[in-house]
Short mmCIF file of C-alpha atoms and ligand atoms in Angstrom, two decimals:
data_model
loop_
_atom_site.label_atom_id
_atom_site.label_comp_id
_atom_site.label_asym_id
_atom_site.label_seq_id
_atom_site.Cartn_x
_atom_site.Cartn_y
_atom_site.Cartn_z
CA UNK A 66 -9.27 -10.41 -27.18
CA UNK A 67 -12.07 -7.91 -26.12
CA UNK A 68 -10.36 -7.10 -22.49
CA UNK A 69 -7.49 -4.56 -23.27
CA UNK A 70 -7.57 -0.98 -21.44
CA UNK A 71 -9.94 -3.05 -19.23
CA UNK A 72 -8.94 -1.33 -15.15
CA UNK A 73 -9.79 -3.85 -12.65
CA UNK A 74 -11.82 -2.30 -10.01
CA UNK A 75 -10.54 -3.35 -6.65
CA UNK A 76 -14.63 -3.91 -5.77
CA UNK A 77 -16.46 -6.19 -5.37
CA UNK A 78 -20.49 -5.74 -5.89
CA UNK A 79 -23.22 -7.59 -4.31
CA UNK A 80 -27.28 -6.86 -3.53
CA UNK A 81 -28.99 -7.69 -0.73
CA UNK A 82 -28.19 -10.78 0.79
CA UNK A 83 -31.59 -13.19 0.06
CA UNK A 84 -32.58 -14.23 3.79
CA UNK A 85 -34.38 -16.43 2.82
CA UNK A 86 -33.82 -19.80 5.88
CA UNK A 87 -35.11 -23.09 3.58
CA UNK A 88 -34.72 -25.31 7.03
CA UNK A 89 -35.28 -29.00 5.50
CA UNK A 90 -33.22 -31.49 6.03
CA UNK A 91 -29.96 -31.58 4.43
CA UNK A 92 -31.73 -28.15 2.60
CA UNK A 93 -29.01 -25.86 2.01
CA UNK A 94 -29.03 -23.06 4.48
CA UNK A 95 -29.51 -19.03 3.72
CA UNK A 96 -25.78 -17.27 5.14
CA UNK A 97 -25.78 -17.84 9.45
CA UNK A 98 -24.89 -14.33 11.00
CA UNK A 99 -22.82 -14.58 14.32
CA UNK A 100 -22.86 -12.17 17.25
CA UNK A 101 -20.80 -8.42 16.34
CA UNK A 102 -17.49 -8.78 16.66
CA UNK A 103 -17.56 -4.29 16.94
CA UNK A 104 -17.83 -3.00 20.42
CA UNK A 105 -19.63 0.26 20.37
CA UNK A 106 -21.47 -0.13 16.58
CA UNK A 107 -23.77 1.68 17.57
CA UNK A 108 -22.11 4.74 18.81
CA UNK A 109 -24.15 5.01 21.90
CA UNK A 110 -21.17 5.15 24.05
CA UNK A 111 -19.82 7.61 22.49
CA UNK A 112 -16.45 6.54 20.19
CA UNK A 113 -15.42 5.27 22.42
CA UNK A 114 -14.20 1.82 21.72
CA UNK A 115 -13.21 3.33 17.95
CA UNK A 116 -10.08 5.02 17.45
CA UNK A 117 -10.68 8.53 14.28
CA UNK A 118 -7.49 8.99 11.55
CA UNK A 119 -8.15 11.15 8.89
CA UNK A 120 -5.02 12.28 5.84
CA UNK A 121 -7.44 15.59 5.16
CA UNK A 122 -7.12 19.02 5.54
CA UNK A 123 -10.23 19.41 8.25
CA UNK A 124 -11.91 16.32 8.56
CA UNK A 125 -13.89 14.98 11.84
CA UNK A 126 -15.32 12.15 12.80
CA UNK A 127 -18.39 13.38 15.02
CA UNK A 128 -21.50 11.54 17.07
CA UNK A 129 -24.41 13.61 17.80
CA UNK A 130 -27.87 13.10 18.09
CA UNK A 131 -28.18 14.74 14.55
CA UNK A 132 -26.71 11.88 13.19
CA UNK A 133 -28.28 9.16 15.23
CA UNK A 134 -30.34 6.13 13.12
CA UNK A 135 -31.02 3.98 16.43
CA UNK A 136 -30.57 4.74 19.62
CA UNK A 137 -29.91 8.78 20.67
CA UNK A 138 -26.23 9.50 18.97
CA UNK A 139 -24.33 8.28 15.86
CA UNK A 140 -21.29 9.01 13.53
CA UNK A 141 -21.15 11.91 11.18
CA UNK A 142 -17.44 10.86 8.77
CA UNK A 143 -16.94 13.62 7.56
CA UNK A 144 -13.43 14.28 4.71
CA UNK A 145 -12.05 18.12 4.23
CA UNK A 146 -9.90 17.98 1.14
CA UNK A 147 -7.60 15.88 -0.41
CA UNK A 148 -5.84 13.36 0.91
CA UNK A 149 -7.43 9.37 0.54
CA UNK A 150 -10.20 10.01 3.24
CA UNK A 151 -11.29 10.44 7.00
CA UNK A 152 -11.62 6.54 9.62
CA UNK A 153 -13.51 5.50 12.11
CA UNK A 154 -12.52 1.89 13.09
CA UNK A 155 -10.58 -0.81 16.03
CA UNK A 156 -9.28 -4.06 16.47
CA UNK A 157 -11.65 -7.56 16.59
CA UNK A 158 -11.12 -10.53 17.95
CA UNK A 159 -8.91 -12.68 15.65
CA UNK A 160 -10.16 -15.16 12.92
CA UNK A 161 -9.79 -18.20 11.05
CA UNK A 162 -8.58 -18.88 7.61
CA UNK A 163 -11.81 -18.78 4.80
CA UNK A 164 -14.03 -17.68 7.84
CA UNK A 165 -17.15 -15.37 6.44
CA UNK A 166 -17.48 -12.55 7.19
CA UNK A 167 -20.99 -10.23 6.83
CA UNK A 168 -21.05 -6.51 7.13
CA UNK A 169 -22.85 -4.23 7.75
CA UNK A 170 -23.62 -0.98 8.08
CA UNK A 171 -26.62 2.32 8.14
CA UNK A 172 -25.24 5.19 6.14
CA UNK A 173 -27.16 8.65 5.39
CA UNK A 174 -25.17 10.59 2.82
CA UNK A 175 -25.49 14.54 4.24
CA UNK A 176 -26.04 15.13 0.33
CA UNK A 177 -26.16 11.54 -1.22
CA UNK A 178 -23.75 9.84 -3.55
CA UNK A 179 -20.55 10.38 -0.93
CA UNK A 180 -18.85 7.36 -1.65
CA UNK A 181 -17.72 5.08 1.65
CA UNK A 182 -15.06 2.31 1.82
CA UNK A 183 -16.42 -0.51 4.43
CA UNK A 184 -13.33 -2.92 5.04
CA UNK A 185 -11.24 -5.62 7.80
CA UNK A 186 -8.29 -7.31 7.11
CA UNK A 187 -8.51 -5.72 3.77
CA UNK A 188 -11.46 -6.97 2.57
CA UNK A 189 -14.49 -5.02 1.46
CA UNK A 190 -16.61 -2.82 -0.79
CA UNK A 191 -17.08 0.64 -1.41
CA UNK A 192 -20.49 2.37 -1.56
CA UNK A 193 -21.86 5.45 -3.26
CA UNK A 194 -23.88 6.83 -0.60
CA UNK A 195 -28.08 7.81 -0.57
CA UNK A 196 -29.90 11.12 0.99
CA UNK A 197 -31.66 8.64 2.91
CA UNK A 198 -30.68 6.29 5.29
CA UNK A 199 -29.71 2.64 3.85
CA UNK A 200 -28.84 -0.18 4.87
CA UNK A 201 -25.59 -1.29 3.04
CA UNK A 202 -24.20 -5.00 3.66
CA UNK A 203 -21.94 -7.68 1.56
CA UNK A 204 -20.14 -11.13 2.89
CA UNK A 205 -16.11 -10.76 2.69
CA UNK A 206 -14.05 -14.41 2.68
CA UNK A 207 -11.03 -14.70 4.71
CA UNK A 208 -8.69 -16.90 2.80
CA UNK A 209 -5.67 -16.19 5.67
CA UNK A 210 -5.39 -16.17 9.53
CA UNK A 211 -3.26 -13.14 10.80
CA UNK A 212 -2.80 -10.12 12.47
CA UNK A 213 -4.12 -7.68 10.45
CA UNK A 214 -8.19 -8.06 12.39
CA UNK A 215 -8.68 -4.27 11.71
CA UNK A 216 -12.36 -2.93 11.00
CA UNK A 217 -12.31 -0.22 9.15
CA UNK A 218 -15.13 2.82 7.41
CA UNK A 219 -13.90 5.02 5.76
CA UNK A 220 -15.19 8.85 3.97
CA UNK A 221 -13.73 8.84 0.65
CA UNK A 222 -15.21 12.36 -0.90
CA UNK A 223 -13.60 15.27 -0.20
CA UNK A 224 -15.63 17.91 2.01
CA UNK A 225 -18.32 15.55 2.01
CA UNK A 226 -19.77 14.41 5.47
CA UNK A 227 -21.60 10.93 5.62
CA UNK A 228 -24.11 9.23 9.23
CA UNK A 229 -23.05 6.56 9.72
CA UNK A 230 -24.72 3.99 12.40
CA UNK A 231 -24.93 0.55 13.79
CA UNK A 232 -21.84 -1.15 12.43
CA UNK A 233 -21.91 -5.15 12.69
CA UNK A 234 -18.61 -7.30 11.43
CA UNK A 235 -20.04 -10.87 12.12
CA UNK A 236 -18.50 -14.26 11.20
CA UNK A 237 -20.86 -16.18 8.85
CA UNK A 238 -22.02 -19.68 9.23
CA UNK A 239 -22.01 -20.13 4.81
CA UNK A 240 -22.52 -23.51 2.99
CA UNK A 241 -20.13 -25.45 1.04
CA UNK A 242 -20.14 -25.96 -1.81
CA UNK A 243 -18.40 -28.46 -4.80
CA UNK A 244 -16.01 -25.58 -5.65
CA UNK A 245 -15.17 -24.88 -2.15
CA UNK A 246 -14.15 -28.90 -2.16
CA UNK A 247 -12.76 -29.85 -5.07
CA UNK A 248 -9.00 -31.02 -4.38
CA UNK A 249 -6.21 -28.55 -4.86
CA UNK A 250 -8.65 -25.61 -5.91
CA UNK A 251 -7.18 -22.71 -6.77
CA UNK A 252 -9.98 -20.74 -5.79
CA UNK A 253 -11.21 -19.57 -3.36
CA UNK A 254 -15.05 -19.19 -3.29
CA UNK A 255 -14.86 -20.50 -5.92
CA UNK A 256 -19.07 -22.11 -4.87
CA UNK A 257 -20.00 -18.34 -4.68
CA UNK A 258 -21.44 -19.25 -0.48
CA UNK A 259 -19.36 -15.67 0.89
CA UNK A 260 -21.13 -13.94 -1.64
CA UNK A 261 -19.22 -12.31 -3.94
CA UNK A 262 -16.19 -12.42 -1.77
CA UNK A 263 -12.96 -12.73 -3.35
CA UNK A 264 -14.24 -11.84 -6.85
CA UNK A 265 -13.93 -8.16 -9.06
CA UNK A 266 -16.62 -7.54 -11.00
CA UNK A 267 -15.82 -5.52 -14.25
CA UNK A 268 -18.92 -4.06 -16.44
CA UNK A 269 -18.38 -2.42 -20.32
CA UNK A 270 -21.57 -0.79 -19.10
CA UNK A 271 -23.87 -0.51 -16.50
CA UNK A 272 -24.43 -4.69 -16.20
CA UNK A 273 -24.63 -6.48 -12.92
CA UNK A 274 -22.79 -9.56 -10.86
CA UNK A 275 -24.89 -10.81 -7.53
CA UNK A 276 -25.78 -14.33 -5.99
CA UNK A 277 -28.45 -15.69 -5.30
CA UNK A 278 -29.84 -19.29 -4.88
CA UNK A 279 -31.86 -18.91 -7.69
CA UNK A 280 -28.77 -19.83 -9.32
CA UNK A 281 -27.28 -21.89 -7.23
CA UNK A 282 -26.00 -24.76 -9.11
CA UNK A 283 -24.90 -25.96 -5.96
CA UNK A 284 -24.34 -25.55 -2.41
CA UNK A 285 -27.09 -22.28 -1.12
CA UNK A 286 -25.66 -19.89 -3.51
CA UNK A 287 -24.85 -19.08 -6.94
CA UNK A 288 -23.32 -16.04 -9.25
CA UNK A 289 -25.84 -14.26 -11.46
CA UNK A 290 -24.26 -12.23 -14.81
CA UNK A 291 -26.21 -9.12 -16.44
CA UNK A 292 -24.52 -7.94 -19.29
CA UNK A 293 -25.61 -4.36 -19.32
CA UNK A 294 -27.63 -2.68 -21.99
CA UNK A 295 -24.94 -0.21 -24.11
CA UNK A 296 -22.66 -4.26 -24.15
CA UNK A 297 -19.06 -4.16 -23.95
CA UNK A 298 -18.97 -7.60 -21.49
CA UNK A 299 -19.51 -8.27 -17.37
CA UNK A 300 -16.52 -10.18 -15.73
CA UNK A 301 -15.80 -12.34 -12.61
CA UNK A 302 -12.39 -12.48 -12.00
CA UNK A 303 -9.78 -13.47 -9.23
CA UNK A 304 -6.40 -13.92 -8.55
CA UNK A 305 -4.79 -17.14 -8.24
CA UNK A 306 -2.15 -17.13 -5.17
CA UNK A 307 0.54 -17.23 -6.77
CA UNK A 308 2.37 -16.67 -10.63
CA UNK A 309 2.27 -19.05 -13.62
CA UNK A 310 5.09 -21.45 -14.56
CA UNK A 311 6.14 -21.54 -18.69
CA UNK A 312 4.95 -25.59 -18.79
CA UNK A 313 1.78 -25.68 -16.22
CA UNK A 314 -1.01 -27.02 -17.19
CA UNK A 315 -3.99 -26.29 -15.83
CA UNK A 316 -7.29 -27.75 -15.57
CA UNK A 317 -10.47 -25.09 -15.35
CA UNK A 318 -14.09 -26.59 -14.24
CA UNK A 319 -16.95 -23.80 -13.89
CA UNK A 320 -21.34 -24.76 -13.95
CA UNK A 321 -23.45 -23.00 -16.48
CA UNK A 322 -27.18 -22.19 -17.47
CA UNK A 323 -27.87 -19.76 -19.79
CA UNK A 324 -31.48 -17.31 -18.91
CA UNK A 325 -32.62 -18.47 -22.80
CA UNK A 326 -28.76 -20.73 -24.39
CA UNK A 327 -26.86 -20.28 -26.57
CA UNK A 328 -25.17 -17.04 -24.22
CA UNK A 329 -21.53 -16.04 -25.38
CA UNK A 330 -19.39 -17.48 -22.43
CA UNK A 331 -15.26 -17.43 -22.17
CA UNK A 332 -13.55 -18.86 -19.37
CA UNK A 333 -10.18 -17.06 -18.75
CA UNK A 334 -7.25 -17.47 -16.96
CA UNK A 335 -5.99 -13.78 -18.35
CA UNK A 336 -2.83 -11.58 -16.80
CA UNK A 337 -3.51 -8.02 -14.91
CA UNK A 338 -2.24 -5.65 -17.23
CA UNK A 339 -2.11 -5.05 -21.46
CA UNK A 340 -2.71 -6.83 -22.75
CA UNK A 341 -4.90 -8.93 -20.88
CA UNK A 342 -3.74 -11.77 -22.92
CA UNK A 343 -4.20 -15.70 -21.30
CA UNK A 344 -5.43 -18.92 -22.51
CA UNK A 345 -8.98 -19.80 -22.26
CA UNK A 346 -11.79 -22.80 -22.62
CA UNK A 347 -15.21 -22.10 -25.11
CA UNK A 348 -17.94 -23.06 -22.43
CA UNK A 349 -21.15 -24.00 -24.85
CA UNK A 350 -24.32 -23.16 -22.63
CA UNK A 351 -28.05 -23.52 -22.69
CA UNK A 352 -31.06 -23.66 -19.69
CA UNK A 353 -29.31 -26.72 -18.27
CA UNK A 354 -27.33 -26.76 -15.99
CA UNK A 355 -23.42 -27.89 -18.47
CA UNK A 356 -20.37 -28.95 -16.74
CA UNK A 357 -17.59 -27.73 -18.79
CA UNK A 358 -13.91 -28.99 -17.77
CA UNK A 359 -10.85 -28.42 -20.09
CA UNK A 360 -6.86 -27.93 -18.96
CA UNK A 361 -4.27 -24.74 -21.31
CA UNK A 362 -1.14 -24.72 -20.81
CA UNK A 363 0.43 -21.67 -19.20
CA UNK A 364 2.95 -20.40 -22.47
CA UNK A 365 6.13 -19.15 -22.75
CA UNK A 366 4.99 -15.30 -22.84
CA UNK A 367 3.33 -15.71 -19.52
CA UNK A 368 6.62 -17.70 -16.65
CA UNK A 369 5.98 -15.41 -14.32
CA UNK A 370 3.04 -14.03 -14.32
CA UNK A 371 0.21 -13.32 -11.46
CA UNK A 372 -2.45 -14.83 -14.16
CA UNK A 373 -6.27 -14.43 -11.58
CA UNK A 374 -9.59 -17.30 -13.54
CA UNK A 375 -12.19 -14.89 -15.19
CA UNK A 376 -15.47 -15.91 -15.84
CA UNK A 377 -16.87 -13.54 -18.21
CA UNK A 378 -20.30 -12.94 -20.90
CA UNK A 379 -20.68 -11.19 -24.06
CA UNK A 380 -23.71 -11.10 -24.96
CA UNK A 381 -27.10 -9.86 -24.06
CA UNK A 382 -29.47 -11.45 -21.12
CA UNK A 383 -28.02 -13.71 -18.01
CA UNK A 384 -26.49 -16.75 -16.83
CA UNK A 385 -26.00 -18.61 -13.62
CA UNK A 386 -22.69 -19.25 -12.56
CA UNK A 387 -21.93 -21.39 -9.58
CA UNK A 388 -18.42 -24.26 -8.97
CA UNK A 389 -15.06 -21.90 -10.35
CA UNK A 390 -12.53 -24.85 -10.06
CA UNK A 391 -8.53 -24.27 -11.45
CA UNK A 392 -6.28 -27.23 -10.39
CA UNK A 393 -2.44 -27.38 -11.06
CA UNK A 394 -2.46 -31.36 -13.04
CA UNK A 395 1.28 -30.18 -14.21
CA UNK A 396 4.00 -30.23 -12.68
CA1 CA B 268 -22.27 -22.41 -4.83
#
């Protein structure tokens, strides 16, 4: 397998959200973002509603006029030396299971290149700031209801300041694709309606994963997977909720369409450590949507192993992917 020695990053990458609204009757529509659940997300009332904490030496959270993008005030979040980061956070009202949230902030790095982590209930993403104000936004998928409803924004680069303004964490209404409706599907957000929520992206070089309406096989959005110019493959992977057991049979399904046809795509169940092994399905690709389905059996070496489902592109160009389904059919 090509995926030896891979260290899966804990963040996902997703491009800007398409904001085009399809308004026709019965047409799938773009994510509909609800009300901001944060108090004082623009820091106009200084740090009211927020707590600030750092485990770095000399880290600070200050509300300053020079950190404002909109309004009079914004946040200057400075991480000092050592530790994990400087963060601000607040508790939000509870969310339900399988809820999608839209996380958004305006950010400007003092120099550019500072790392920022934004998360809600353990689901989130990291970005690298530029030296100009930019909007960062992602959809995250929350598989379970939880008492943990902490919204967090952290700077994780040593001796770095990031200016923050206009932070919003809001529930979002998204379409339901075929994978979301499939009975017994162990994959969350398998139809990519919540962006790359729950999925981890990995590339051997400068590949990309993004979701867009053009890539939809069902629902509003689908995944676009691109291999980088340096090769090495591009993959998305999601861990299954439970470890697998020897003798179990799983049905795997995916819908794929290639830009040119003939792209090399694989769909596997895979362990999350060396030797990155597991059973795979071949996925033939044409320029028309193809629906691949097949069964794989868990063998003895994988007994009680946590496994994930992975879709990978190993050839140049790009493919569109939608409706990833994994169902345990035996026992
Ligand atoms: Ca979809």
